[in-house]
């Protein structure tokens, strides 16, 4: 993974000093709340329901064991002994003290970490596929370019105060796992007819209050121009994006208002001035950064391991875990492992500091000391030998990190919701927990198969409910908490936004609503059809009919 | 004590006396705003207030000395202001919703202006940075470029890198204190108006 040179280190150190002084001035009353707000936000600090929330950047989801141990120590020392992995691959602390945040950032800087631009109206952490570099369907490893873009976007002098936040995702695989279409800019890497690395550029996607999937603004962009092209897009947005209404301030609204043709015309006009200028990435710079993302020193291993095969055959619990949590790898004899942060009945994405230490140890012992976070809020060991899987499973299981539910109904994506977030209409974590308990039967979960259930506590959509096969959204009706349900949303190359099935439900009704949706699916499905396929084939009607059946007669 | 920070040609910052008087149109008559809302008060796509013709007509222009005049006032009252420009006593204030093109349409040679000031009503309005960068790079403007309005020390580093070389710190804040923020970072990653990306600037091996 990328290692800081003295320049990178100096930048994060200077940032700590700058922020320490800003916090001091705020506490001394020299900065108003309003003035401090963008400063703290650009350091990941929200002021929340119970305490501030600090969002720590995990650039494109890559972490070293050393960094994870530091995070474990920080959660122990400054928080309540746990952290929360977010849907944008970052780590959030729910209970830090404002006065402590400069010290936390100083500790982070010692392990090449920071909280820069994890919030605020600026370019945010760039996200990507958690299997980057090892996925069998990967065409191009986008991480070197993602790192170059991280540096370009860090304290960009023109884009510190955009109309609204700006999210970029990169992906270099056949099957998109980074939801590039749901980002302000999505960069899809591919090899062009000349065999060169090229990029398809999507713009204007975003979830939130007005969910919109992105549009292709450029089919073919040579990688050298990715900075100048993004700069052109963001300049047009910076000047013309709305600033009078935060709900209409995202780039997606501008693209819709102008139309993609006009927006593209303006971008290309701007780009004509920037193209081939100093922003053009040199081969030398790409090579300098890319050398940090070279393949691990893999052993030459056979494709099969007899002991592993025997363990799968004789141990059903292990076999179940292998089926759900172990993923293909491009190198023979290796696998990627997802450590589930979704044990039934616990807040999705939460991890204790003890568990962080376990994961760091696992990474050191079995996966070259590195791990990744996924936007599904799990952790990944990317490079595990087949022969080590059993040992990894035993240790992960002992630490509560081996729930074999990856990709299943209980692998819920969930925002912090009303328990922590002051914007929430409704709680979301208890809903996730109740649904997990309702389906706390692995055999039934396997029978249901692949299903993505996403929950957001309000229309800001931090929990990606629009693209969940089942989406749950907290709504406020006369001051009480209700939940609106959508089905048919999907992430990936054929992304879609879910359809609302009808009037909303109370919290107590929710587990039963999900149960009924599943009953219709189990009744109607054909062959190997997944839930999402059945919804797409039949539409909402049969689901709606069954879910509301009693309500109508009552 | 002056609120004006200026950078010398070699980048040295100091607090200097302000020679320029800002010409500000009078507040709109409240009555007329309410009655004629939507007609007189023009909202651009981004929702800004622009000066009404009455405001522009009623703007008091000092008879002598160096003056900074809003672009719209210049546009409407060019005849009386032209001699001031010729005497080197006129600079233009651009609001963040106005365009560099509009300025260029008035002054084919922007360098005939000794100073351009960009007025930012709220510090969180980041258009000022792109406007500054455009004036310096696209439009070849070389003279003084000043940030005025809600100008606070925590944005100064960005202003500087976006091409501004003078900063009028908001009246209730210390310009002295603000000086420190101009040097928050010693080796930024990306290029700015006056420098190239770090990987073109230094050898990172
Ligand atoms: C607890 C405090 C949080 C607050 C106050 C907060 C605030 C917001 C707001 C206001 C939006 C809507 C922005 C817009 O529509 O332009 C948003 C969207 C989002 N947030 Fe959060 N959030 C919080 C936590 C989280 C967490 C924990 C996650 C990840 C698990 C997250 C991930 C996201 C994502 C992915 C979006 C949607 C992105 C999009 O609109 O395209 N946020 N958040
Ligand atoms: S979706 Fe709403 S409730 Fe949930 S974290 Fe985001 S802002 Fe808070």
mmCIF file of C-alpha atoms in Angstrom, chain A residues 184-404:
data_model
loop_
_atom_site.group_PDB
_atom_site.id
_atom_site.type_symbol
_atom_site.label_atom_id
_atom_site.label_comp_id
_atom_site.label_asym_id
_atom_site.label_seq_id
_atom_site.Cartn_x
_atom_site.Cartn_y
_atom_site.Cartn_z
ATOM 1 C CA UNK A 184 -20.692 12.799 -8.265
ATOM 2 C CA UNK A 185 -17.920 11.498 -10.474
ATOM 3 C CA UNK A 186 -17.509 7.804 -11.214
ATOM 4 C CA UNK A 187 -14.396 6.621 -13.009
ATOM 5 C CA UNK A 188 -14.603 3.260 -14.702
ATOM 6 C CA UNK A 189 -11.188 2.073 -15.841
ATOM 7 C CA UNK A 190 -10.765 -0.206 -18.857
ATOM 8 C CA UNK A 191 -8.297 -1.136 -21.571
ATOM 9 C CA UNK A 192 -9.034 0.598 -24.857
ATOM 10 C CA UNK A 193 -8.602 -0.895 -28.331
ATOM 11 C CA UNK A 194 -4.924 0.110 -28.223
ATOM 12 C CA UNK A 195 -4.497 -1.784 -24.971
ATOM 13 C CA UNK A 196 -4.005 1.468 -23.039
ATOM 14 C CA UNK A 197 -5.529 2.278 -19.675
ATOM 15 C CA UNK A 198 -8.547 4.468 -20.341
ATOM 16 C CA UNK A 199 -11.459 5.757 -18.317
ATOM 17 C CA UNK A 200 -15.171 6.003 -18.835
ATOM 18 C CA UNK A 201 -16.344 9.034 -16.882
ATOM 19 C CA UNK A 202 -19.741 9.146 -15.183
ATOM 20 C CA UNK A 203 -21.061 12.320 -13.684
ATOM 21 C CA UNK A 204 -24.016 13.503 -11.637
ATOM 22 C CA UNK A 205 -24.913 10.393 -9.688
ATOM 23 C CA UNK A 206 -25.836 10.538 -6.031
ATOM 24 C CA UNK A 207 -28.240 9.183 -3.516
ATOM 25 C CA UNK A 208 -29.601 11.419 -0.789
ATOM 26 C CA UNK A 209 -32.900 13.204 -1.075
ATOM 27 C CA UNK A 210 -33.014 13.075 -4.854
ATOM 28 C CA UNK A 211 -31.522 9.757 -5.929
ATOM 29 C CA UNK A 212 -30.123 9.959 -9.438
ATOM 30 C CA UNK A 213 -27.844 7.557 -11.262
ATOM 31 C CA UNK A 214 -24.968 9.137 -13.116
ATOM 32 C CA UNK A 215 -24.673 9.768 -16.852
ATOM 33 C CA UNK A 216 -21.648 9.072 -19.005
ATOM 34 C CA UNK A 217 -19.981 12.365 -19.849
ATOM 35 C CA UNK A 218 -17.026 10.836 -21.617
ATOM 36 C CA UNK A 219 -16.661 7.307 -22.946
ATOM 37 C CA UNK A 220 -12.921 7.439 -23.433
ATOM 38 C CA UNK A 221 -10.483 9.466 -21.404
ATOM 39 C CA UNK A 222 -6.775 8.711 -21.470
ATOM 40 C CA UNK A 223 -5.548 8.203 -17.909
ATOM 41 C CA UNK A 224 -2.997 11.013 -18.204
ATOM 42 C CA UNK A 225 -5.857 13.494 -18.302
ATOM 43 C CA UNK A 226 -7.903 12.313 -15.373
ATOM 44 C CA UNK A 227 -6.892 15.230 -13.132
ATOM 45 C CA UNK A 228 -7.440 17.912 -15.736
ATOM 46 C CA UNK A 229 -10.785 16.438 -16.732
ATOM 47 C CA UNK A 230 -12.020 16.185 -13.154
ATOM 48 C CA UNK A 231 -10.760 19.686 -12.503
ATOM 49 C CA UNK A 232 -12.780 20.933 -15.484
ATOM 50 C CA UNK A 233 -15.923 19.200 -14.213
ATOM 51 C CA UNK A 234 -15.523 20.526 -10.698
ATOM 52 C CA UNK A 235 -14.744 24.060 -11.881
ATOM 53 C CA UNK A 236 -17.960 24.186 -13.839
ATOM 54 C CA UNK A 237 -19.759 22.859 -10.789
ATOM 55 C CA UNK A 238 -18.021 25.239 -8.384
ATOM 56 C CA UNK A 239 -19.105 28.245 -10.431
ATOM 57 C CA UNK A 240 -22.606 27.156 -11.455
ATOM 58 C CA UNK A 241 -23.798 24.743 -8.771
ATOM 59 C CA UNK A 242 -26.585 26.128 -6.627
ATOM 60 C CA UNK A 243 -25.629 27.667 -3.318
ATOM 61 C CA UNK A 244 -29.005 28.950 -2.225
ATOM 62 C CA UNK A 245 -30.566 25.608 -1.293
ATOM 63 C CA UNK A 246 -28.492 22.766 0.118
ATOM 64 C CA UNK A 247 -30.980 20.199 -1.125
ATOM 65 C CA UNK A 248 -30.403 21.319 -4.667
ATOM 66 C CA UNK A 249 -26.704 21.901 -4.441
ATOM 67 C CA UNK A 250 -25.223 18.587 -5.545
ATOM 68 C CA UNK A 251 -23.756 18.359 -9.026
ATOM 69 C CA UNK A 252 -26.535 15.964 -10.020
ATOM 70 C CA UNK A 253 -29.039 18.842 -9.835
ATOM 71 C CA UNK A 254 -26.832 21.047 -12.020
ATOM 72 C CA UNK A 255 -26.387 18.290 -14.589
ATOM 73 C CA UNK A 256 -30.142 17.730 -14.684
ATOM 74 C CA UNK A 257 -30.861 21.468 -14.903
ATOM 75 C CA UNK A 258 -28.422 22.087 -17.744
ATOM 76 C CA UNK A 259 -28.891 18.752 -19.454
ATOM 77 C CA UNK A 260 -25.932 16.462 -19.964
ATOM 78 C CA UNK A 261 -25.186 17.873 -23.443
ATOM 79 C CA UNK A 262 -24.849 21.459 -22.254
ATOM 80 C CA UNK A 263 -22.997 20.420 -19.127
ATOM 81 C CA UNK A 264 -20.597 18.390 -21.226
ATOM 82 C CA UNK A 265 -20.109 21.302 -23.603
ATOM 83 C CA UNK A 266 -19.090 23.556 -20.733
ATOM 84 C CA UNK A 267 -16.787 20.940 -19.268
ATOM 85 C CA UNK A 268 -15.088 20.258 -22.577
ATOM 86 C CA UNK A 269 -14.634 23.982 -23.158
ATOM 87 C CA UNK A 270 -12.991 24.309 -19.767
ATOM 88 C CA UNK A 271 -10.960 21.197 -20.330
ATOM 89 C CA UNK A 272 -9.579 22.555 -23.602
ATOM 90 C CA UNK A 273 -7.713 25.120 -21.481
ATOM 91 C CA UNK A 274 -6.404 22.592 -18.983
ATOM 92 C CA UNK A 275 -5.631 19.613 -21.164
ATOM 93 C CA UNK A 276 -1.933 18.880 -21.650
ATOM 94 C CA UNK A 277 -1.027 21.407 -18.948
ATOM 95 C CA UNK A 278 0.813 20.688 -15.675
ATOM 96 C CA UNK A 279 -2.060 18.478 -14.463
ATOM 97 C CA UNK A 280 -1.204 15.876 -17.062
ATOM 98 C CA UNK A 281 -0.020 12.878 -15.093
ATOM 99 C CA UNK A 282 3.425 11.741 -16.135
ATOM 100 C CA UNK A 283 4.404 8.118 -16.552
ATOM 101 C CA UNK A 284 7.086 8.800 -13.949
ATOM 102 C CA UNK A 285 4.543 9.865 -11.332
ATOM 103 C CA UNK A 286 2.228 6.970 -12.133
ATOM 104 C CA UNK A 287 5.148 4.557 -11.797
ATOM 105 C CA UNK A 288 6.262 6.144 -8.531
ATOM 106 C CA UNK A 289 2.848 5.616 -6.975
ATOM 107 C CA UNK A 290 2.040 2.328 -8.709
ATOM 108 C CA UNK A 291 5.062 0.629 -7.197
ATOM 109 C CA UNK A 292 3.262 0.739 -3.838
ATOM 110 C CA UNK A 293 0.442 -1.328 -5.287
ATOM 111 C CA UNK A 294 2.441 -4.070 -6.888
ATOM 112 C CA UNK A 295 1.241 -7.641 -6.341
ATOM 113 C CA UNK A 296 2.190 -9.167 -2.994
ATOM 114 C CA UNK A 297 5.103 -11.622 -2.900
ATOM 115 C CA UNK A 298 2.837 -14.621 -3.469
ATOM 116 C CA UNK A 299 4.016 -18.191 -3.230
ATOM 117 C CA UNK A 300 3.505 -20.561 -6.096
ATOM 118 C CA UNK A 301 0.691 -22.763 -4.871
ATOM 119 C CA UNK A 302 -1.480 -25.457 -6.372
ATOM 120 C CA UNK A 303 -5.090 -24.577 -7.070
ATOM 121 C CA UNK A 304 -6.268 -27.096 -4.473
ATOM 122 C CA UNK A 305 -5.363 -27.940 -0.942
ATOM 123 C CA UNK A 306 -6.296 -31.384 0.304
ATOM 124 C CA UNK A 307 -6.618 -30.427 3.972
ATOM 125 C CA UNK A 308 -8.845 -27.512 3.072
ATOM 126 C CA UNK A 309 -11.062 -29.702 0.900
ATOM 127 C CA UNK A 310 -11.307 -32.236 3.718
ATOM 128 C CA UNK A 311 -12.262 -29.570 6.236
ATOM 129 C CA UNK A 312 -14.996 -28.243 3.957
ATOM 130 C CA UNK A 313 -16.306 -31.766 3.464
ATOM 131 C CA UNK A 314 -16.366 -32.662 7.140
ATOM 132 C CA UNK A 315 -17.257 -29.397 8.850
ATOM 133 C CA UNK A 316 -20.580 -27.849 7.753
ATOM 134 C CA UNK A 317 -20.064 -24.666 9.775
ATOM 135 C CA UNK A 318 -16.715 -24.083 8.111
ATOM 136 C CA UNK A 319 -18.214 -24.933 4.736
ATOM 137 C CA UNK A 320 -20.970 -22.381 5.265
ATOM 138 C CA UNK A 321 -18.431 -19.718 6.090
ATOM 139 C CA UNK A 322 -16.339 -20.603 3.045
ATOM 140 C CA UNK A 323 -19.418 -20.367 0.892
ATOM 141 C CA UNK A 324 -20.354 -16.890 2.061
ATOM 142 C CA UNK A 325 -17.185 -15.218 3.287
ATOM 143 C CA UNK A 326 -14.418 -16.553 1.075
ATOM 144 C CA UNK A 327 -13.951 -15.073 -2.376
ATOM 145 C CA UNK A 328 -12.040 -15.923 -5.526
ATOM 146 C CA UNK A 329 -8.539 -14.554 -5.988
ATOM 147 C CA UNK A 330 -6.595 -14.026 -9.148
ATOM 148 C CA UNK A 331 -3.589 -15.960 -7.819
ATOM 149 C CA UNK A 332 -3.736 -19.741 -7.593
ATOM 150 C CA UNK A 333 -4.023 -21.076 -4.051
ATOM 151 C CA UNK A 334 -5.116 -17.738 -2.552
ATOM 152 C CA UNK A 335 -8.493 -16.441 -1.460
ATOM 153 C CA UNK A 336 -9.927 -13.209 -0.106
ATOM 154 C CA UNK A 337 -11.834 -13.397 3.176
ATOM 155 C CA UNK A 338 -14.580 -11.101 4.400
ATOM 156 C CA UNK A 339 -14.729 -10.722 8.156
ATOM 157 C CA UNK A 340 -18.373 -10.014 8.872
ATOM 158 C CA UNK A 341 -19.089 -6.943 10.984
ATOM 159 C CA UNK A 342 -22.733 -7.980 10.886
ATOM 160 C CA UNK A 343 -23.242 -10.478 13.693
ATOM 161 C CA UNK A 344 -26.962 -10.826 14.302
ATOM 162 C CA UNK A 345 -28.308 -8.360 16.808
ATOM 163 C CA UNK A 346 -25.357 -5.928 16.737
ATOM 164 C CA UNK A 347 -25.020 -2.555 15.047
ATOM 165 C CA UNK A 348 -23.845 -3.206 11.466
ATOM 166 C CA UNK A 349 -20.290 -2.046 10.873
ATOM 167 C CA UNK A 350 -19.341 -1.751 14.538
ATOM 168 C CA UNK A 351 -16.075 -3.251 15.720
ATOM 169 C CA UNK A 352 -14.547 -3.263 19.198
ATOM 170 C CA UNK A 353 -10.947 -2.369 19.862
ATOM 171 C CA UNK A 354 -10.283 -5.983 20.915
ATOM 172 C CA UNK A 355 -11.640 -7.172 17.589
ATOM 173 C CA UNK A 356 -9.449 -4.661 15.783
ATOM 174 C CA UNK A 357 -6.432 -6.187 17.457
ATOM 175 C CA UNK A 358 -7.554 -9.666 16.426
ATOM 176 C CA UNK A 359 -8.018 -8.531 12.830
ATOM 177 C CA UNK A 360 -4.612 -6.828 12.823
ATOM 178 C CA UNK A 361 -3.035 -10.043 14.090
ATOM 179 C CA UNK A 362 -4.835 -12.072 11.431
ATOM 180 C CA UNK A 363 -3.620 -9.672 8.765
ATOM 181 C CA UNK A 364 -0.036 -10.007 9.980
ATOM 182 C CA UNK A 365 -0.167 -13.774 10.227
ATOM 183 C CA UNK A 366 -2.073 -14.553 7.051
ATOM 184 C CA UNK A 367 -2.462 -11.627 4.702
ATOM 185 C CA UNK A 368 0.745 -9.611 4.317
ATOM 186 C CA UNK A 369 -0.222 -7.222 7.107
ATOM 187 C CA UNK A 370 -2.919 -5.451 5.118
ATOM 188 C CA UNK A 371 -6.681 -5.320 5.121
ATOM 189 C CA UNK A 372 -9.489 -3.460 3.462
ATOM 190 C CA UNK A 373 -12.827 -2.015 4.456
ATOM 191 C CA UNK A 374 -15.803 -2.400 2.143
ATOM 192 C CA UNK A 375 -18.713 -0.086 1.495
ATOM 193 C CA UNK A 376 -20.865 -2.938 2.787
ATOM 194 C CA UNK A 377 -19.203 -2.173 6.145
ATOM 195 C CA UNK A 378 -17.138 -5.325 6.533
ATOM 196 C CA UNK A 379 -13.383 -5.950 6.708
ATOM 197 C CA UNK A 380 -11.436 -7.977 4.196
ATOM 198 C CA UNK A 381 -8.242 -10.003 4.350
ATOM 199 C CA UNK A 382 -7.327 -9.935 0.692
ATOM 200 C CA UNK A 383 -4.536 -12.492 0.361
ATOM 201 C CA UNK A 384 -5.053 -15.640 2.411
ATOM 202 C CA UNK A 385 -3.621 -19.023 1.417
ATOM 203 C CA UNK A 386 -6.136 -21.831 1.027
ATOM 204 C CA UNK A 387 -4.276 -23.863 3.599
ATOM 205 C CA UNK A 388 -4.654 -21.056 6.164
ATOM 206 C CA UNK A 389 -8.386 -20.571 5.790
ATOM 207 C CA UNK A 390 -9.328 -22.994 8.531
ATOM 208 C CA UNK A 391 -7.076 -21.285 11.051
ATOM 209 C CA UNK A 392 -8.372 -17.858 10.026
ATOM 210 C CA UNK A 393 -11.932 -19.091 10.444
ATOM 211 C CA UNK A 394 -11.315 -20.476 13.920
ATOM 212 C CA UNK A 395 -9.706 -17.275 15.136
ATOM 213 C CA UNK A 396 -12.248 -15.024 13.466
ATOM 214 C CA UNK A 397 -15.076 -17.107 14.853
ATOM 215 C CA UNK A 398 -13.701 -16.891 18.365
ATOM 216 C CA UNK A 399 -13.737 -13.111 17.993
ATOM 217 C CA UNK A 400 -17.266 -12.962 16.591
ATOM 218 C CA UNK A 401 -16.068 -12.006 13.130
ATOM 219 C CA UNK A 402 -17.144 -15.062 11.174
ATOM 220 C CA UNK A 403 -20.907 -14.785 10.840
ATOM 221 C CA UNK A 404 -21.380 -16.570 7.516
#
